[in-house]
């Protein structure tokens, strides 16, 4: 089943196309990564899919229906925004109490456990929380809501390493016990890459990649060795990045079946390319393409 | 902890295989569940499940409905036989190549 489907979805802000002709599909019950540089359109896409803003053109189906003004869809959707605003004087306690009434599958016990784990001062005014504590409020909401469709927009902001690990482990454990569709937007790609099953990369409002994470993790290899040997090996290949120092070179290229074996046979060192590095290469390569 | 140069589910499968070969998972006993593996290795449960299914398809594990995956009787021998076949390709060939780089003659191995 498909949780989300968009066709030619487009959103203009004045003359800027923040989302430009995006046709995507997100399968149900999986963890999807929504990646891209700042300003690539990730937040705009999530706002469109949760009915917070209106599309300029195009179509979308969320849980089989249009999300616009649709309580049936929205009750099953939880959107944790990076810059969520709360009413003045609200404390985490108040937010969680309201959330309990909003989300049919809310788990109060999990919420209590998370508050303790994140050491969130639940009776302090939200205005006085640190950036990391504010992120923790969102994470607790997102996890304890158990919404069939959950969006996390940069949930890591301001979180220390311990809290990031907490989020990852709780998300993984809760997802395993209560499978649902999760769309995770983050710049900390390396930290979540083993959790993602499907990856969408947005670049300037367009879909640069929509692919299985496993495929991407093996999509490129890094070969290094003597410069002339690296050059000979990569001639005609789809090279993403080349670095040279003296008589040595390191080249990142798209892997083809048998590439690893052939590179080793040619006496080159072969290393895997992490999802994060692959995304970086794909993004900068795309940005450089029109100039070349 | 997992071999990053391989698809994740294959690294998961190989880690279970290692456990079977070194006796961590004796024959006819259960291996960790998908969710236990996922939490321990910090990977998606679907990936962990794919690794286990790969071993089930190879006859190394057997599914027992409602209980989980168990090590097949004879699994260790099966794995040993298969890995012996891979041994030359994975270890001997690179060894000889490095020896050649270093000017070591395999016939007159150094002390």
Tab-separated table of C-alpha atoms in Angstrom:
chain	number	residue	atom	x	y	z
A	1	UNK	CA	0.000	0.000	0.000
A	2	UNK	CA	1.032	3.552	-0.664
A	3	UNK	CA	0.864	6.050	2.189
A	4	UNK	CA	1.541	9.095	0.056
A	5	UNK	CA	1.366	9.711	-3.638
A	6	UNK	CA	1.955	13.017	-5.408
A	7	UNK	CA	1.663	13.835	-9.056
A	8	UNK	CA	3.245	16.947	-10.606
A	9	UNK	CA	2.947	18.658	-7.243
A	10	UNK	CA	4.089	22.268	-7.483
A	11	UNK	CA	4.213	25.124	-5.006
A	12	UNK	CA	5.231	28.629	-5.960
A	13	UNK	CA	6.074	31.384	-3.525
A	14	UNK	CA	5.804	34.446	-5.742
A	15	UNK	CA	8.115	33.554	-8.617
A	16	UNK	CA	10.083	30.889	-6.765
A	17	UNK	CA	9.141	27.234	-7.324
A	18	UNK	CA	9.755	25.784	-3.838
A	19	UNK	CA	8.299	22.468	-4.997
A	20	UNK	CA	8.629	21.933	-8.702
A	21	UNK	CA	6.692	19.193	-10.485
A	22	UNK	CA	7.224	16.557	-7.799
A	23	UNK	CA	5.841	13.085	-8.463
A	24	UNK	CA	6.624	10.762	-5.589
A	25	UNK	CA	5.339	7.745	-3.803
A	26	UNK	CA	5.975	6.717	-0.195
A	27	UNK	CA	5.118	3.128	0.696
A	28	UNK	CA	3.218	2.360	3.875
A	29	UNK	CA	4.918	0.970	6.974
A	30	UNK	CA	8.441	2.072	6.149
A	31	UNK	CA	10.941	4.655	7.332
A	32	UNK	CA	11.608	7.146	4.551
A	33	UNK	CA	14.402	9.690	4.549
A	34	UNK	CA	13.592	13.093	3.073
A	35	UNK	CA	16.961	14.646	2.378
A	36	UNK	CA	18.303	17.744	0.737
A	37	UNK	CA	20.164	20.942	1.402
A	38	UNK	CA	18.693	23.915	3.195
A	39	UNK	CA	16.033	25.451	0.995
A	40	UNK	CA	15.641	22.320	-1.135
A	41	UNK	CA	11.906	22.216	-0.379
A	42	UNK	CA	11.679	19.511	2.303
A	43	UNK	CA	9.611	21.511	4.779
A	44	UNK	CA	7.390	22.903	2.015
A	45	UNK	CA	6.663	19.377	0.799
A	46	UNK	CA	5.752	18.233	4.306
A	47	UNK	CA	3.514	21.254	4.805
A	48	UNK	CA	1.730	20.463	1.545
A	49	UNK	CA	1.252	16.828	2.511
A	50	UNK	CA	-0.208	17.777	5.884
A	51	UNK	CA	-2.576	20.328	4.426
A	52	UNK	CA	-0.927	23.311	6.089
A	53	UNK	CA	-0.391	25.154	2.823
A	54	UNK	CA	-2.055	24.864	-0.555
A	55	UNK	CA	-0.381	23.599	-3.691
A	56	UNK	CA	-0.144	25.836	-6.736
A	57	UNK	CA	-0.859	22.845	-8.954
A	58	UNK	CA	-0.634	19.081	-9.024
A	59	UNK	CA	-2.272	16.304	-7.072
A	60	UNK	CA	-1.640	14.373	-3.897
A	61	UNK	CA	-3.161	11.477	-2.021
A	62	UNK	CA	-2.323	10.971	1.653
A	63	UNK	CA	-3.573	7.703	3.172
A	64	UNK	CA	-5.725	7.393	0.094
A	65	UNK	CA	-7.404	10.796	0.321
A	66	UNK	CA	-6.765	14.498	-0.071
A	67	UNK	CA	-5.345	15.809	3.218
A	68	UNK	CA	-6.893	19.266	2.770
A	69	UNK	CA	-9.332	20.070	5.581
A	70	UNK	CA	-9.739	16.330	5.999
A	71	UNK	CA	-10.047	15.388	9.690
A	72	UNK	CA	-9.991	11.693	8.845
A	73	UNK	CA	-6.515	11.955	7.341
A	74	UNK	CA	-5.167	14.571	9.705
A	75	UNK	CA	-6.106	12.585	12.835
A	76	UNK	CA	-3.845	9.844	11.518
A	77	UNK	CA	-1.038	12.249	10.706
A	78	UNK	CA	1.504	13.704	13.090
A	79	UNK	CA	3.783	16.453	11.802
A	80	UNK	CA	6.654	17.419	14.068
A	81	UNK	CA	7.830	20.761	12.774
A	82	UNK	CA	11.270	22.125	13.247
A	83	UNK	CA	9.927	25.507	14.322
A	84	UNK	CA	6.741	24.490	16.099
A	85	UNK	CA	5.171	27.393	18.008
A	86	UNK	CA	3.227	26.815	21.186
A	87	UNK	CA	0.765	29.164	22.895
A	88	UNK	CA	2.259	31.525	25.508
A	89	UNK	CA	2.540	30.055	28.966
A	90	UNK	CA	2.316	26.470	27.751
A	91	UNK	CA	4.441	23.881	29.495
A	92	UNK	CA	5.425	20.466	28.027
A	93	UNK	CA	2.824	19.010	30.373
A	94	UNK	CA	0.066	21.035	28.688
A	95	UNK	CA	1.227	20.106	25.209
A	96	UNK	CA	1.203	16.410	26.024
A	97	UNK	CA	-2.237	16.618	27.629
A	98	UNK	CA	-3.660	18.188	24.477
A	99	UNK	CA	-1.853	15.697	22.261
A	100	UNK	CA	-3.459	12.874	24.188
A	101	UNK	CA	-6.845	14.144	23.076
A	102	UNK	CA	-5.749	14.742	19.481
A	103	UNK	CA	-4.205	11.409	18.573
A	104	UNK	CA	-6.399	8.311	18.796
A	105	UNK	CA	-3.444	5.964	19.301
A	106	UNK	CA	-1.636	8.127	21.880
A	107	UNK	CA	0.421	6.128	24.393
A	108	UNK	CA	0.671	7.954	27.703
A	109	UNK	CA	3.010	5.383	29.211
A	110	UNK	CA	5.502	5.838	26.374
A	111	UNK	CA	5.239	9.617	26.750
A	112	UNK	CA	6.087	9.348	30.475
A	113	UNK	CA	9.030	7.086	29.704
A	114	UNK	CA	10.368	9.489	27.078
A	115	UNK	CA	10.023	12.517	29.361
A	116	UNK	CA	12.155	10.696	31.934
A	117	UNK	CA	14.721	9.535	29.348
A	118	UNK	CA	15.114	13.000	27.832
A	119	UNK	CA	15.052	14.575	31.312
A	120	UNK	CA	12.523	17.076	30.081
A	121	UNK	CA	11.420	19.589	32.736
A	122	UNK	CA	7.718	19.126	32.044
A	123	UNK	CA	6.559	21.976	34.274
A	124	UNK	CA	8.855	24.647	32.862
A	125	UNK	CA	7.385	27.155	30.425
A	126	UNK	CA	8.176	26.100	26.865
A	127	UNK	CA	9.520	29.584	26.165
A	128	UNK	CA	12.261	28.895	28.696
A	129	UNK	CA	13.348	25.557	27.276
A	130	UNK	CA	16.622	25.187	25.432
A	131	UNK	CA	16.597	24.426	21.707
A	132	UNK	CA	17.414	20.795	22.458
A	133	UNK	CA	14.641	20.496	25.033
A	134	UNK	CA	12.226	22.000	22.535
A	135	UNK	CA	13.258	19.334	20.036
A	136	UNK	CA	12.677	16.714	22.734
A	137	UNK	CA	9.077	17.923	23.154
A	138	UNK	CA	8.533	17.321	19.434
A	139	UNK	CA	10.181	13.916	19.528
A	140	UNK	CA	8.021	12.798	22.454
A	141	UNK	CA	4.907	14.001	20.615
A	142	UNK	CA	5.952	12.283	17.414
A	143	UNK	CA	6.699	8.946	19.022
A	144	UNK	CA	3.890	8.775	21.597
A	145	UNK	CA	1.232	9.834	19.077
A	146	UNK	CA	1.779	6.495	17.269
A	147	UNK	CA	0.189	8.164	14.239
A	148	UNK	CA	0.038	5.885	11.185
A	149	UNK	CA	1.829	8.650	9.299
A	150	UNK	CA	4.482	10.611	11.177
A	151	UNK	CA	6.647	13.405	9.810
A	152	UNK	CA	9.777	14.496	11.645
A	153	UNK	CA	11.241	17.692	10.235
A	154	UNK	CA	14.830	17.985	11.454
A	155	UNK	CA	14.015	16.487	14.886
A	156	UNK	CA	17.682	16.577	15.885
A	157	UNK	CA	18.059	20.362	16.111
A	158	UNK	CA	20.032	21.303	19.207
A	159	UNK	CA	20.047	17.782	20.580
A	160	UNK	CA	23.224	16.496	22.173
A	161	UNK	CA	24.725	13.179	21.102
A	162	UNK	CA	23.102	11.279	23.972
A	163	UNK	CA	19.649	12.607	23.133
A	164	UNK	CA	20.122	11.862	19.423
A	165	UNK	CA	20.981	8.288	20.280
A	166	UNK	CA	17.908	8.139	22.544
A	167	UNK	CA	15.681	9.314	19.738
A	168	UNK	CA	17.149	6.814	17.301
A	169	UNK	CA	16.805	3.865	19.681
A	170	UNK	CA	13.270	4.777	20.735
A	171	UNK	CA	12.164	5.329	17.159
A	172	UNK	CA	13.619	1.991	16.116
A	173	UNK	CA	12.106	0.078	19.041
A	174	UNK	CA	8.695	1.679	18.722
A	175	UNK	CA	8.652	1.305	14.945
A	176	UNK	CA	9.476	-2.396	15.336
A	177	UNK	CA	6.577	-2.952	17.748
A	178	UNK	CA	4.144	-0.555	16.073
A	179	UNK	CA	4.967	-0.372	12.369
A	180	UNK	CA	3.916	2.860	10.711
A	181	UNK	CA	4.979	5.227	7.990
A	182	UNK	CA	7.709	7.600	9.092
A	183	UNK	CA	9.109	10.441	7.017
A	184	UNK	CA	12.305	11.702	8.504
A	185	UNK	CA	13.980	14.851	7.302
A	186	UNK	CA	17.463	15.408	8.645
A	187	UNK	CA	20.951	16.613	7.820
A	188	UNK	CA	22.471	13.975	10.106
A	189	UNK	CA	22.393	11.367	7.359
A	190	UNK	CA	25.127	9.119	8.721
A	191	UNK	CA	23.321	8.790	12.039
A	192	UNK	CA	20.096	7.537	10.502
A	193	UNK	CA	21.259	5.807	7.324
A	194	UNK	CA	20.858	2.293	8.761
A	195	UNK	CA	17.310	3.106	9.752
A	196	UNK	CA	16.132	4.383	6.381
A	197	UNK	CA	14.542	2.007	3.908
A	198	UNK	CA	13.803	4.509	1.181
A	199	UNK	CA	15.422	7.833	0.422
A	200	UNK	CA	14.136	10.894	-1.381
A	201	UNK	CA	16.630	13.623	-2.190
A	202	UNK	CA	15.207	17.009	-3.099
A	203	UNK	CA	17.332	19.541	-4.906
A	204	UNK	CA	15.971	23.006	-5.629
A	205	UNK	CA	12.397	21.802	-5.334
A	206	UNK	CA	12.827	18.822	-7.632
A	207	UNK	CA	13.272	15.124	-6.985
A	208	UNK	CA	16.936	14.281	-7.520
A	209	UNK	CA	16.690	10.736	-6.116
A	210	UNK	CA	13.870	8.457	-5.003
A	211	UNK	CA	15.427	5.090	-4.348
A	212	UNK	CA	15.791	2.176	-1.943
A	213	UNK	CA	18.397	3.011	0.700
A	214	UNK	CA	20.102	-0.312	0.114
A	215	UNK	CA	20.561	0.453	-3.570
A	216	UNK	CA	22.044	3.863	-2.743
A	217	UNK	CA	24.384	2.440	-0.167
A	218	UNK	CA	25.968	0.327	-2.881
A	219	UNK	CA	25.497	2.782	-5.718
A	220	UNK	CA	29.000	4.189	-5.620
A	221	UNK	CA	32.497	3.084	-4.734
A	222	UNK	CA	35.668	4.947	-4.004
A	223	UNK	CA	38.789	3.701	-5.764
A	224	UNK	CA	42.252	4.947	-4.992
A	225	UNK	CA	45.771	4.242	-6.050
A	226	UNK	CA	48.344	5.539	-8.502
A	227	UNK	CA	46.952	8.421	-10.485
A	228	UNK	CA	47.504	6.885	-13.936
A	229	UNK	CA	45.947	3.596	-12.841
A	230	UNK	CA	42.922	5.340	-11.323
A	231	UNK	CA	42.501	7.390	-14.492
A	232	UNK	CA	42.773	4.323	-16.700
A	233	UNK	CA	40.191	2.510	-14.599
A	234	UNK	CA	37.704	5.377	-14.462
A	235	UNK	CA	37.933	6.325	-18.136
A	236	UNK	CA	34.391	6.296	-19.484
A	237	UNK	CA	32.895	5.643	-16.030
A	238	UNK	CA	30.347	7.884	-14.331
A	239	UNK	CA	32.709	9.744	-11.988
A	240	UNK	CA	31.140	11.738	-9.160
A	241	UNK	CA	34.256	13.116	-7.596
A	242	UNK	CA	37.991	13.103	-8.208
A	243	UNK	CA	40.724	14.080	-5.816
A	244	UNK	CA	44.411	14.088	-6.620
A	245	UNK	CA	47.509	14.484	-4.558
A	246	UNK	CA	50.907	14.086	-6.151
A	247	UNK	CA	50.991	10.838	-8.032
A	248	UNK	CA	47.932	9.482	-6.173
A	249	UNK	CA	44.249	9.841	-6.915
A	250	UNK	CA	40.945	8.912	-5.326
A	251	UNK	CA	37.867	8.716	-7.461
A	252	UNK	CA	34.235	8.241	-6.470
A	253	UNK	CA	32.229	6.642	-9.224
A	254	UNK	CA	28.928	4.926	-9.838
A	255	UNK	CA	29.383	1.224	-9.286
A	256	UNK	CA	28.428	-1.249	-11.965
A	257	UNK	CA	28.188	-4.998	-11.532
A	258	UNK	CA	31.717	-6.301	-11.133
A	259	UNK	CA	33.280	-2.843	-10.592
A	260	UNK	CA	34.726	-3.810	-7.220
A	261	UNK	CA	36.364	-6.961	-8.552
A	262	UNK	CA	37.743	-5.184	-11.627
A	263	UNK	CA	39.150	-2.325	-9.522
A	264	UNK	CA	40.853	-4.776	-7.175
A	265	UNK	CA	42.217	-6.731	-10.111
A	266	UNK	CA	43.618	-3.445	-11.463
A	267	UNK	CA	45.507	-3.088	-8.185
A	268	UNK	CA	43.339	-0.286	-6.790
A	269	UNK	CA	42.039	0.092	-3.243
A	270	UNK	CA	38.270	-0.026	-3.084
A	271	UNK	CA	36.164	1.494	-0.305
A	272	UNK	CA	32.405	1.786	0.139
A	273	UNK	CA	30.766	5.214	-0.100
A	274	UNK	CA	28.438	6.053	2.771
A	275	UNK	CA	24.912	7.239	2.073
A	276	UNK	CA	25.863	10.676	3.390
A	277	UNK	CA	28.843	10.986	1.070
A	278	UNK	CA	26.851	9.687	-1.854
A	279	UNK	CA	24.135	12.269	-1.211
A	280	UNK	CA	26.745	15.019	-0.918
A	281	UNK	CA	28.332	13.979	-4.206
A	282	UNK	CA	24.994	13.734	-5.942
A	283	UNK	CA	23.920	17.134	-4.675
A	284	UNK	CA	27.056	19.041	-5.557
A	285	UNK	CA	27.355	17.225	-8.879
A	286	UNK	CA	23.798	18.258	-9.701
A	287	UNK	CA	24.516	21.826	-8.686
A	288	UNK	CA	27.634	21.960	-10.848
A	289	UNK	CA	26.021	20.323	-13.873
A	290	UNK	CA	24.453	23.395	-15.562
A	291	UNK	CA	27.792	25.240	-15.429
A	292	UNK	CA	29.796	22.420	-16.989
B	1	UNK	CA	30.287	-3.672	14.117
B	2	UNK	CA	28.905	-4.625	10.710
B	3	UNK	CA	30.969	-4.878	7.552
B	4	UNK	CA	30.191	-1.586	5.797
B	5	UNK	CA	31.474	-2.694	2.422
B	6	UNK	CA	28.565	-5.075	1.894
B	7	UNK	CA	24.827	-4.606	1.673
B	8	UNK	CA	23.596	-4.367	5.234
B	9	UNK	CA	21.368	-7.445	5.127
B	10	UNK	CA	24.283	-9.577	3.936
B	11	UNK	CA	26.436	-8.267	6.782
B	12	UNK	CA	23.628	-9.227	9.178
B	13	UNK	CA	23.424	-12.723	7.695
B	14	UNK	CA	27.185	-13.171	7.915
B	15	UNK	CA	27.207	-12.106	11.531
B	16	UNK	CA	24.647	-14.797	12.374
B	17	UNK	CA	26.693	-17.288	10.326
B	18	UNK	CA	29.771	-16.418	12.397
B	19	UNK	CA	27.725	-17.044	15.524
B	20	UNK	CA	26.685	-20.455	14.246
B	21	UNK	CA	30.268	-21.365	13.319
B	22	UNK	CA	31.727	-20.324	16.685
B	23	UNK	CA	28.989	-22.032	18.676
B	24	UNK	CA	27.203	-18.896	19.912
B	25	UNK	CA	24.049	-20.287	18.305
B	26	UNK	CA	24.117	-24.089	18.632
B	27	UNK	CA	22.067	-26.165	16.229
B	28	UNK	CA	18.391	-26.545	17.021
B	29	UNK	CA	18.387	-23.413	19.213
B	30	UNK	CA	16.784	-20.038	18.401
B	31	UNK	CA	18.650	-17.059	16.941
B	32	UNK	CA	17.687	-13.480	17.954
B	33	UNK	CA	14.415	-12.178	16.523
B	34	UNK	CA	14.210	-9.543	13.816
B	35	UNK	CA	13.392	-6.833	16.335
B	36	UNK	CA	16.112	-7.906	18.774
B	37	UNK	CA	18.679	-7.833	15.981
B	38	UNK	CA	17.415	-4.473	14.734
B	39	UNK	CA	17.668	-2.887	18.173
B	40	UNK	CA	21.086	-4.411	18.864
B	41	UNK	CA	22.639	-3.520	15.515
B	42	UNK	CA	20.723	-0.212	15.247
B	43	UNK	CA	19.311	-1.038	11.849
B	44	UNK	CA	15.853	-1.100	10.359
B	45	UNK	CA	13.864	-4.231	11.293
B	46	UNK	CA	13.142	-4.862	7.606
B	47	UNK	CA	16.877	-5.104	6.921
B	48	UNK	CA	17.405	-7.441	9.866
B	49	UNK	CA	14.506	-9.574	8.646
B	50	UNK	CA	15.970	-9.712	5.168
B	51	UNK	CA	19.239	-11.011	6.607
B	52	UNK	CA	17.439	-13.750	8.548
B	53	UNK	CA	15.331	-14.719	5.551
B	54	UNK	CA	18.445	-15.050	3.447
B	55	UNK	CA	19.703	-17.667	5.904
B	56	UNK	CA	16.323	-19.399	5.938
B	57	UNK	CA	16.402	-19.582	2.136
B	58	UNK	CA	19.889	-21.088	2.314
B	59	UNK	CA	18.676	-23.760	4.714
B	60	UNK	CA	20.802	-22.468	7.585
B	61	UNK	CA	17.813	-21.340	9.646
B	62	UNK	CA	14.341	-22.764	9.835
B	63	UNK	CA	11.181	-20.865	10.736
B	64	UNK	CA	9.041	-22.257	13.511
B	65	UNK	CA	5.685	-20.649	13.378
B	66	UNK	CA	5.011	-18.434	16.371
B	67	UNK	CA	8.345	-19.204	17.990
B	68	UNK	CA	10.977	-17.728	15.690
B	69	UNK	CA	13.986	-18.826	13.680
B	70	UNK	CA	16.075	-21.813	14.723
B	71	UNK	CA	19.479	-23.022	13.593
B	72	UNK	CA	19.026	-26.005	11.285
B	73	UNK	CA	20.652	-29.273	12.317
B	74	UNK	CA	23.750	-29.558	10.119
B	75	UNK	CA	23.914	-25.774	9.545
B	76	UNK	CA	27.494	-25.408	10.821
B	77	UNK	CA	28.750	-28.094	8.453
B	78	UNK	CA	26.823	-26.529	5.580
B	79	UNK	CA	28.393	-23.127	6.294
B	80	UNK	CA	31.874	-24.556	6.697
B	81	UNK	CA	31.641	-26.263	3.338
B	82	UNK	CA	30.432	-23.101	1.642
B	83	UNK	CA	32.987	-20.858	3.289
B	84	UNK	CA	35.839	-23.206	2.410
B	85	UNK	CA	34.899	-22.669	-1.218
B	86	UNK	CA	35.105	-18.907	-0.679
B	87	UNK	CA	38.332	-19.088	1.286
B	88	UNK	CA	40.713	-19.090	-1.662
B	89	UNK	CA	38.989	-16.159	-3.351
B	90	UNK	CA	38.630	-14.067	-0.181
B	91	UNK	CA	42.001	-14.725	1.464
B	92	UNK	CA	44.533	-16.590	-0.676
B	93	UNK	CA	44.230	-14.464	-3.818
B	94	UNK	CA	44.709	-11.120	-1.981
B	95	UNK	CA	47.555	-12.687	-0.007
B	96	UNK	CA	49.382	-13.694	-3.167
B	97	UNK	CA	48.756	-10.291	-4.726
B	98	UNK	CA	50.224	-8.475	-1.702
B	99	UNK	CA	53.131	-10.915	-1.683
B	100	UNK	CA	53.833	-10.044	-5.304
B	101	UNK	CA	53.760	-6.294	-4.462
B	102	UNK	CA	56.319	-6.876	-1.764
B	103	UNK	CA	58.503	-9.053	-3.942
B	104	UNK	CA	57.920	-12.083	-1.757
B	105	UNK	CA	58.270	-15.312	-3.654
B	106	UNK	CA	55.586	-17.749	-2.448
B	107	UNK	CA	58.027	-20.610	-3.064
B	108	UNK	CA	60.607	-19.102	-0.685
B	109	UNK	CA	58.409	-17.646	2.034
B	110	UNK	CA	60.290	-15.340	4.426
B	111	UNK	CA	60.797	-16.079	8.078
